[in-house]
Short mmCIF file of C-alpha atoms in Angstrom, two decimals:
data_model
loop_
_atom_site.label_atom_id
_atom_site.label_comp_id
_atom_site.label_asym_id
_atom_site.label_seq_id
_atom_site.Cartn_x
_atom_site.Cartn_y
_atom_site.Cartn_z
CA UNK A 1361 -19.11 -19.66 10.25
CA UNK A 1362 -21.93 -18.30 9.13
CA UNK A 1363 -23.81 -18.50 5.63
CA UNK A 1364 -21.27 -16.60 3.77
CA UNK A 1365 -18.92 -18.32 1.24
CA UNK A 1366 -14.78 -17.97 2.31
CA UNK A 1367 -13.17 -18.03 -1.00
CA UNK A 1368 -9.54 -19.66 -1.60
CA UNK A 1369 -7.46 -17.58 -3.84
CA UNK A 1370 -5.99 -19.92 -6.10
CA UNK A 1371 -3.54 -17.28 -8.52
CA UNK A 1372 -0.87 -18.64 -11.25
CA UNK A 1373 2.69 -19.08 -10.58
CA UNK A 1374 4.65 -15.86 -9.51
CA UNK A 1375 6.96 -15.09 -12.42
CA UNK A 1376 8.32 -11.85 -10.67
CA UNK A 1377 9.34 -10.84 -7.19
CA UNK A 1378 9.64 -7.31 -6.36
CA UNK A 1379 10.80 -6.28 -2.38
CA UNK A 1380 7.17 -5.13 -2.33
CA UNK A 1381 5.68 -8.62 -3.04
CA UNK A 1382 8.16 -10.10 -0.50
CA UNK A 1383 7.56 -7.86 2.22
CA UNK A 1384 3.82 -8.51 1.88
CA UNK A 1385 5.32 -12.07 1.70
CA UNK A 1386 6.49 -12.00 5.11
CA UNK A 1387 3.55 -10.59 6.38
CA UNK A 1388 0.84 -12.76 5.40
CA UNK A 1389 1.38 -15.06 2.25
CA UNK A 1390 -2.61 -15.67 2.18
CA UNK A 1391 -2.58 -11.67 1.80
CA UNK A 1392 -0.55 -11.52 -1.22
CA UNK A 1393 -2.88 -14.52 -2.62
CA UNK A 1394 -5.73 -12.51 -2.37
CA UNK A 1395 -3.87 -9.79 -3.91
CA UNK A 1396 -3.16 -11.80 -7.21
CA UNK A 1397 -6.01 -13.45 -7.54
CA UNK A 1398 -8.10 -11.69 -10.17
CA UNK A 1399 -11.34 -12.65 -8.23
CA UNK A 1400 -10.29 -11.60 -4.93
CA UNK A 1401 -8.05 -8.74 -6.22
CA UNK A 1402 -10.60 -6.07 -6.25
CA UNK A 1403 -11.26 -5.65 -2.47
CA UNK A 1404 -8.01 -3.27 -2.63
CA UNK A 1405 -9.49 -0.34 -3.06
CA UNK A 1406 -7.05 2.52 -2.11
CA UNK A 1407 -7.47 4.64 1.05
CA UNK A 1408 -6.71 8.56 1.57
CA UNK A 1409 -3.74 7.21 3.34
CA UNK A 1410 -2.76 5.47 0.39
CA UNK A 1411 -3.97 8.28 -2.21
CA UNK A 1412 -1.62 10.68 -0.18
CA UNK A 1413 1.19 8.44 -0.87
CA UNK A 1414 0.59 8.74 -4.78
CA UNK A 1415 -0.10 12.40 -5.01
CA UNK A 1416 3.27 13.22 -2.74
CA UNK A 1417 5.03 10.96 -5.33
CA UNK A 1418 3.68 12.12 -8.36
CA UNK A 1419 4.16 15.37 -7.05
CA UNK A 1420 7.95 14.50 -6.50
CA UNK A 1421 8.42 13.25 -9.66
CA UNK A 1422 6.86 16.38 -11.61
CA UNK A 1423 9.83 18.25 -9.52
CA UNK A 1424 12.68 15.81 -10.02
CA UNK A 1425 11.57 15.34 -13.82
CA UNK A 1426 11.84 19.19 -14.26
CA UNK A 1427 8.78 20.18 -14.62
CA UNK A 1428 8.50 22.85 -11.90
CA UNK A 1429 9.19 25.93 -13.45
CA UNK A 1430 11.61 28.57 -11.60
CA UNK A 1431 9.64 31.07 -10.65
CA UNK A 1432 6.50 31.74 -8.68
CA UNK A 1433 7.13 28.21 -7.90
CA UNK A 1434 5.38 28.16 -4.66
CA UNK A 1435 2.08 28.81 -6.66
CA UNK A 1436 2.92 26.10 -8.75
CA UNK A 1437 3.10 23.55 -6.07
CA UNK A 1438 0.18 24.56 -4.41
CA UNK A 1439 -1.57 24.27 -8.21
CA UNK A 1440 -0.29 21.45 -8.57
CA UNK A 1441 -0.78 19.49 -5.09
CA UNK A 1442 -4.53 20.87 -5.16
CA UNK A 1443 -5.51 18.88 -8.64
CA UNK A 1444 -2.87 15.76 -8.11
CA UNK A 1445 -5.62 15.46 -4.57
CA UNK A 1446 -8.75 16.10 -6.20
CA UNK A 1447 -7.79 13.67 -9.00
CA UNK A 1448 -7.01 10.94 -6.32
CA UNK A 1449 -10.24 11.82 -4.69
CA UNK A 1450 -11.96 10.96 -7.81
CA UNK A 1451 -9.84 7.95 -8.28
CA UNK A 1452 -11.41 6.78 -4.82
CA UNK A 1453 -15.02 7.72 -5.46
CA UNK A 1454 -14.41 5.60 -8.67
CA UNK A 1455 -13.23 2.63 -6.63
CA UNK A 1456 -15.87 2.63 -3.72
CA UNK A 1457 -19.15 2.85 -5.64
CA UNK A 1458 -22.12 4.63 -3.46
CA UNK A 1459 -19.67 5.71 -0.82
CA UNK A 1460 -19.49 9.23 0.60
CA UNK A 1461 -15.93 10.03 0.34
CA UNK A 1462 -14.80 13.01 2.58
CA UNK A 1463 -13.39 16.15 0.94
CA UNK A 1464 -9.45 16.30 0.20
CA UNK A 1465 -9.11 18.89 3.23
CA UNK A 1466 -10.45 16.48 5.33
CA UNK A 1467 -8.35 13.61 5.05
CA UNK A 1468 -6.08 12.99 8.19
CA UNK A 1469 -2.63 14.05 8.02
CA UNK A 1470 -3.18 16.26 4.73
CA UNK A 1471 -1.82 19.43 5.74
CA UNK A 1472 0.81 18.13 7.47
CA UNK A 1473 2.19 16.21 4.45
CA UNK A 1474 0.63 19.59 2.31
CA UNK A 1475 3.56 21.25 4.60
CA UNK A 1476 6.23 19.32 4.75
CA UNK A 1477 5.95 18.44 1.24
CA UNK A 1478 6.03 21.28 -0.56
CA UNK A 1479 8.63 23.63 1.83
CA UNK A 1480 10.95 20.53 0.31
CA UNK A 1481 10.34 20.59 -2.97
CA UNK A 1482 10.21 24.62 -3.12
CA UNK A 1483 13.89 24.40 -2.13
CA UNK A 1484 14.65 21.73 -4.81
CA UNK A 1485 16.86 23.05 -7.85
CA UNK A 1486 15.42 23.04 -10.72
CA UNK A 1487 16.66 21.53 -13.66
CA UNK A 1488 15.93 21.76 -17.77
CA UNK A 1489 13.52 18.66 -18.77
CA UNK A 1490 15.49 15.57 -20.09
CA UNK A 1491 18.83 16.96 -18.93
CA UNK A 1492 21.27 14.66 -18.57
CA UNK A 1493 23.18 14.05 -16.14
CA UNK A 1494 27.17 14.61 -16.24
CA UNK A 1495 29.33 11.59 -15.72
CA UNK A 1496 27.09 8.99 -17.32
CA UNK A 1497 27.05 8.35 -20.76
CA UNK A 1498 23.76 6.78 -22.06
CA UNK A 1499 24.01 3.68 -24.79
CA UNK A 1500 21.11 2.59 -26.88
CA UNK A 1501 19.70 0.25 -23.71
CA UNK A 1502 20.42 2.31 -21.33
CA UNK A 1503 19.01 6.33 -20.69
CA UNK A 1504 20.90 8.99 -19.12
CA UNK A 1505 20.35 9.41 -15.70
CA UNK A 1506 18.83 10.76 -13.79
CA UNK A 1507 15.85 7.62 -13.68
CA UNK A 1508 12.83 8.21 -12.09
CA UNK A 1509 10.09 5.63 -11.52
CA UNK A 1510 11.60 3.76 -13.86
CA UNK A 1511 10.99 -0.27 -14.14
CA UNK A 1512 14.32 -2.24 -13.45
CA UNK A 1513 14.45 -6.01 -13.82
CA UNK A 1514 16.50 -9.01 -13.60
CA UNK A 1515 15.66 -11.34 -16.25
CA UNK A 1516 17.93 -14.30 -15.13
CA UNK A 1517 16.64 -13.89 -11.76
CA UNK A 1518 13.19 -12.73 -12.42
CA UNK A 1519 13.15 -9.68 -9.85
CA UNK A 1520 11.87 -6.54 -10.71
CA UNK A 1521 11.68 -3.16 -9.18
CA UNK A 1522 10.44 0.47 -9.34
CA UNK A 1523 12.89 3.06 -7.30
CA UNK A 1524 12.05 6.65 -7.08
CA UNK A 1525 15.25 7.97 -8.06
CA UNK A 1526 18.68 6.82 -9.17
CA UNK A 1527 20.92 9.76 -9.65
CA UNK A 1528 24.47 10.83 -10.13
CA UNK A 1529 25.23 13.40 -7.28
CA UNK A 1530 28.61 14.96 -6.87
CA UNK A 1531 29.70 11.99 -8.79
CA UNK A 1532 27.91 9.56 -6.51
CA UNK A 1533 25.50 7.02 -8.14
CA UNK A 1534 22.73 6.95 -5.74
CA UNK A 1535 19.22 5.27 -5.18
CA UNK A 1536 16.85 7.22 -3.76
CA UNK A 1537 13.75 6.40 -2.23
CA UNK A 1538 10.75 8.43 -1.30
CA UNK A 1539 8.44 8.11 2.29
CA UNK A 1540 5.76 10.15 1.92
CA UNK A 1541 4.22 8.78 5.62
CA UNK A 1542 4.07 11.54 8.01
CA UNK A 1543 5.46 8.62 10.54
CA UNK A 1544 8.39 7.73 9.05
CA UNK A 1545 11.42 7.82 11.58
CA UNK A 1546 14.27 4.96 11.47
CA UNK A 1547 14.87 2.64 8.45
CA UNK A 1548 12.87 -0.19 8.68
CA UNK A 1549 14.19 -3.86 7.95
CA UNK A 1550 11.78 -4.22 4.48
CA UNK A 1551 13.05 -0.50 3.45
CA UNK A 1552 16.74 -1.64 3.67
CA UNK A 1553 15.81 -4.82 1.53
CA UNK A 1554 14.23 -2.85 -0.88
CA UNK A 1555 16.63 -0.73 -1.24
CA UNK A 1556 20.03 -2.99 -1.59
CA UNK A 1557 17.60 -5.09 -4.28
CA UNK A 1558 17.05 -1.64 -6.12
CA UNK A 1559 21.02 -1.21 -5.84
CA UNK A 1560 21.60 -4.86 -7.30
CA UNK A 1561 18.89 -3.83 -10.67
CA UNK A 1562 21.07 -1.08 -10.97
CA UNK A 1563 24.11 -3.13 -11.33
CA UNK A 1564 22.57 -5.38 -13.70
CA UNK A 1565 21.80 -2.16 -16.24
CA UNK A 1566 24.72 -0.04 -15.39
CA UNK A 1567 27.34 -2.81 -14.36
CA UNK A 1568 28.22 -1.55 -10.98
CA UNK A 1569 26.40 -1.29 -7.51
CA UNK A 1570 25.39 2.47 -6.67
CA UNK A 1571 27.46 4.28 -4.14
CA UNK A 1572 24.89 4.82 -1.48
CA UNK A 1573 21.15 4.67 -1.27
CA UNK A 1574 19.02 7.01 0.76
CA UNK A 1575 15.41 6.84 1.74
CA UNK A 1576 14.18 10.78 1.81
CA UNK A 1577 11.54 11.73 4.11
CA UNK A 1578 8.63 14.31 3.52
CA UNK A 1579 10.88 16.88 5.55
CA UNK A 1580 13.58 16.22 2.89
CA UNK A 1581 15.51 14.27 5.47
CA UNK A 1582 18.06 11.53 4.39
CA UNK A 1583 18.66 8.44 6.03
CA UNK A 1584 22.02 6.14 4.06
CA UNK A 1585 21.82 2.36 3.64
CA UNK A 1586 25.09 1.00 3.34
CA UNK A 1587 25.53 -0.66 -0.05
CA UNK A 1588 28.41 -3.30 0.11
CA UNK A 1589 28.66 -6.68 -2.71
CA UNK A 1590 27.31 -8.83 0.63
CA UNK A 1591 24.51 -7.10 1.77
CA UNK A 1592 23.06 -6.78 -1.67
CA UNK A 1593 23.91 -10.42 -2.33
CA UNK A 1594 21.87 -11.45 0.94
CA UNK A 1595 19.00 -9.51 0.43
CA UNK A 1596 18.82 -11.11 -3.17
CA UNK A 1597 18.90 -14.31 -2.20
CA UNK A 1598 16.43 -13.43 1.11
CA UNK A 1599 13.73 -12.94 -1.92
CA UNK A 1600 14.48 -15.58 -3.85
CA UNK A 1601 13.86 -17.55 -1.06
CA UNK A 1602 10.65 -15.47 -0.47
CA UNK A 1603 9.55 -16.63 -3.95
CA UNK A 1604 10.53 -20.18 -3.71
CA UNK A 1605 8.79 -20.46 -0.15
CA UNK A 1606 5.51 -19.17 -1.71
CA UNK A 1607 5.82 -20.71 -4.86
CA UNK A 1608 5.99 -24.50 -2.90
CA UNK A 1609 2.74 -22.71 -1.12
CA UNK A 1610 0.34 -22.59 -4.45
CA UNK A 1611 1.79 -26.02 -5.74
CA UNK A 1612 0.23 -27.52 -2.77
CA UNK A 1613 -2.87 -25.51 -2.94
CA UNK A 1614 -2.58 -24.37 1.24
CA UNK A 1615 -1.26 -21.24 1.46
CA UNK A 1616 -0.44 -20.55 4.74
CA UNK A 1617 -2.19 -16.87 6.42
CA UNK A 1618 -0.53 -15.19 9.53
CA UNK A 1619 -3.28 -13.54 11.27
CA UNK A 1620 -2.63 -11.02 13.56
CA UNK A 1621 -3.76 -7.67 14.87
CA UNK A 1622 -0.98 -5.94 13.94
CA UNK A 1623 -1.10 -7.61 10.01
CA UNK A 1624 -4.68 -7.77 9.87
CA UNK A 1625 -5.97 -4.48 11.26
CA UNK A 1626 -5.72 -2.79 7.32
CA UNK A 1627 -6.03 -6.09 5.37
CA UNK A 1628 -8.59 -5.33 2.50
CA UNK A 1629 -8.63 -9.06 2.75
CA UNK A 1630 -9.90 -9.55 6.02
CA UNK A 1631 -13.63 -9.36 5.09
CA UNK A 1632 -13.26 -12.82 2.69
CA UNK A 1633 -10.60 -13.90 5.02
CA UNK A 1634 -12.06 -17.19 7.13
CA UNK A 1635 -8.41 -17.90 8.85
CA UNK A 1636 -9.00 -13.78 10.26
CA UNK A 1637 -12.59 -14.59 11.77
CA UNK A 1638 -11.46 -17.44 13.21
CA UNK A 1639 -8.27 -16.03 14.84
CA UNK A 1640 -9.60 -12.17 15.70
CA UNK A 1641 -10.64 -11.89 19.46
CA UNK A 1642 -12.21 -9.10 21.78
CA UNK A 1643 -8.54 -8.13 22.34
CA UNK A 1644 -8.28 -7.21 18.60
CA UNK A 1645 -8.04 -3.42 17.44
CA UNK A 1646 -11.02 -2.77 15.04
CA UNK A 1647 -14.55 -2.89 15.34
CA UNK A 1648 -15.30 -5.86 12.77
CA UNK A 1649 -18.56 -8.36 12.87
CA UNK A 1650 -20.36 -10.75 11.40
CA UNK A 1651 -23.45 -12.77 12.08
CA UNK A 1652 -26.93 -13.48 11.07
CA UNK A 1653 -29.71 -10.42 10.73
CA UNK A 1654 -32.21 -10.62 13.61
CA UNK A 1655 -33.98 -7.49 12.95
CA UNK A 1656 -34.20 -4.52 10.59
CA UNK A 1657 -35.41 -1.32 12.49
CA UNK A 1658 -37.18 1.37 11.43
CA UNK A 1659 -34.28 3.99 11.89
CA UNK A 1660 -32.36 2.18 9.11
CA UNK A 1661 -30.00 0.35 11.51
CA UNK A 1662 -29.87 -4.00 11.45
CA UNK A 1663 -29.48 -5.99 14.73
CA UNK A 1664 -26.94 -8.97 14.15
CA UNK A 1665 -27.27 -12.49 16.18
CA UNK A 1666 -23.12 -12.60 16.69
CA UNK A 1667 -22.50 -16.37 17.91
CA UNK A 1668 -19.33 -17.02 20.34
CA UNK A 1669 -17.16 -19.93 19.76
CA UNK A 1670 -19.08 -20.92 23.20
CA UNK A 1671 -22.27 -21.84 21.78
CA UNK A 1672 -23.45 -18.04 23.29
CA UNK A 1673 -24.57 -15.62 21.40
CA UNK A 1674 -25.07 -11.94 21.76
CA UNK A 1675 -26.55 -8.88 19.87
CA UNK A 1676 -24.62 -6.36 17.78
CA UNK A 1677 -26.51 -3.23 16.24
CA UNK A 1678 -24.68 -1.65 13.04
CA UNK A 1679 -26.09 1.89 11.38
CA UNK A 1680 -26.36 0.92 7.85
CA UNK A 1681 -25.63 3.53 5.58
CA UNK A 1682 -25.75 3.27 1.46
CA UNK A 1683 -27.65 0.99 -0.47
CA UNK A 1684 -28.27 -2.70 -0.46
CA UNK A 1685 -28.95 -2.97 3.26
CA UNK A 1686 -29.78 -6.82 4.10
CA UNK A 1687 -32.93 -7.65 4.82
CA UNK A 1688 -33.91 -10.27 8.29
CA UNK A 1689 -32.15 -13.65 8.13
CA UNK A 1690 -29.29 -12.34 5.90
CA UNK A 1691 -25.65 -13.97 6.71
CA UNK A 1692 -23.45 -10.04 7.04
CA UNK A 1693 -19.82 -9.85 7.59
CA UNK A 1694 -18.76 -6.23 8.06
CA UNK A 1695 -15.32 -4.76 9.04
CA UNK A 1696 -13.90 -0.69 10.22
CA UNK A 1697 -16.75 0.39 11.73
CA UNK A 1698 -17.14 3.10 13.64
CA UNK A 1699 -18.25 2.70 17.97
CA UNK A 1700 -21.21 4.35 18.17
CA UNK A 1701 -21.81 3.60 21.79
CA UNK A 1702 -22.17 -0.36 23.73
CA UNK A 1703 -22.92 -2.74 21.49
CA UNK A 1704 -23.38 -0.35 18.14
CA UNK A 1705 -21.28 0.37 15.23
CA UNK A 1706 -21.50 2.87 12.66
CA UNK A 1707 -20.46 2.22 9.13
CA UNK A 1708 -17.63 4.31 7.69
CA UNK A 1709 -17.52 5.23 3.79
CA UNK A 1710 -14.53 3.13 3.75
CA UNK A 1711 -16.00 0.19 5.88
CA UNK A 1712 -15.97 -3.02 3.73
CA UNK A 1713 -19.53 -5.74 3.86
CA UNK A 1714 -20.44 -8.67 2.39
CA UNK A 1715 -24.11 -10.12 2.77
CA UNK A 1716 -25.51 -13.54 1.84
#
């Protein structure tokens, strides 16, 4: 390794487990270190991916919540949508100080997800704000339904959980859950967890399971979990487990890391991540590199001295763009660049460094 320091997240015990926590669990329990450890915490810094996510949700919500007015509600939408993105876009300039980030219209996958998005929520019935909904009959603890991004927890079992939705439908208690992803197909394994955990915080306000959940793509297409008494029970006790596993982890002070291309390859951990530098090999997706500055040229660029676990070493050329551009000798680590032909890389405005 090189002259940079390789921190070791060291966060307090986990009080709560949410399916989110335990998926990112079972990826990488190093990963979800990094993520609670207030000095590590702040390489997450949001993506347009990720901003996409929150404005279709938000976006969602304003519909579901009643907010959408009846008519001319096409206009609305597309009034809407246009400030939710600029206002992530901000949110992102915010986060990555002195980088250049695109305009909304450029992001990839926008208009697709602009599409899809609102033809479903144009066809969405709209309903008065605060309605209630028939068949449920709120008490001082808990609200009418319909919920949405509401926070449901399990005290005894200290589990918590956000879902989208939980509605009464035909006279169906449901959970529903929103993909915004332009990818998503079949259920995934996590999604089914999460969602028979969201049924069993439902039973613990309401006193009985929900009647199906659904995940709802950006289409508007529904895919039904089964809820049964078992399943939820297993998938309970699967993050308990998840907890208990990782909790064991920071009492010993070696929390294990599962590098991987596939886990790694959008880590914002990976650039303070020794474990990843020592696993990652040519065979890796990614353009990521670190080494030792041999040379600043005059067009801006540095040339890195990259050594091999061979004892060989080779040269690596990155176009540096922004600020704070090392100077010779410097120890650099920098991940997602761009190829900009054999043995190059150009920076991104979402490409992560660290220089010593």
């Amino acid at each position: 390794m090189n002259g940079l320091d390789w921190p070791t997240p060291a966060p307090g015990p986990l009080a709560w487990i949410s399916p989110s926590s335990a998926a990112a669990m079972q990826t990488c329990q190093l990963r979800l270190a990094f993520q609670l450890d207030a000095k590590t915490s702040g390489w997450v810094r949001g993506s347009t991916r990720t901003a996409l996510g929150i404005v279709a949700h938000r976006l969602t919500e304003l519909v579901w919540t009643g907010h959408a007015p009846t008519t001319h509600r096409r206009d609305w939408l597309e009034d809407q949508w246009t400030a939710l993105l600029e206002e992530e876009r901000r949110a992102l300039i915010a986060r990555w100080p002195g980088s250049l980030v695109p305009p909304a219209s450029e992001w990839p996958g926008v208009t697709a997800t602009r599409v899809r998005l609102l033809r479903r929520l144009e066809g969405i019935k709209a309903k008065p704000k605060g309605a209630a909904t028939p068949g449920h009959v709120p008490s001082a603890s808990v609200p009418a339904l319909p919920w949405v991004e509401r926070m449901l927890q399990d005290q005894t079992r200290g589990i918590r959980g956000v879902p989208d939705r939980v509605e009464r439908s035909d006279g169906a208690l449901r959970v529903v859950d929103l993909k915004s992803g332009a990818g998503q197909s079949a259920v995934t394994p996590d999604q089914r967890r999460q969602l028979l955990v969201y049924a069993h915080l439902v039973n613990e306000e309401i006193g009985y399971l929900p009647h199906e959940c659904v995940v709802v793509d950006v289409r508007g297409r529904e895919t039904c979990v089964a809820v049964g008494a078992a399943q939820v029970r297993e998938s309970v006790e699967e993050l308990e487990a998840l907890r208990d596993g990782f909790s064991a982890s920071l009492a010993t002070g070696a929390v294990p890391a599962s590098p991987s291309p596939s886990a790694c390859a959008w880590c914002p951990f990976k650039i303070v991540c020794k474990t990843y530098w020592q696993a990652r090999n040519e065979t890796w997706s990614g353009l990521d590199v670190r080494g030792e500055v041999a040379a600043v040229l005059h067009d801006g660029s540095i040339r890195l001295g990259v050594a091999a676990e061979d004892g060989s070493s080779s040269s690596f050329r990155v176009i540096w763009h922004g600020e704070h551009r090392p100077g010779l000798g410097a120890s650099v680590a920098v991940v997602d660049l761009q190829r900009a032909g054999p043995g190059t890389g150009r920076m991104r405005w979402w490409s992560r460094w660290r220089v010593a």
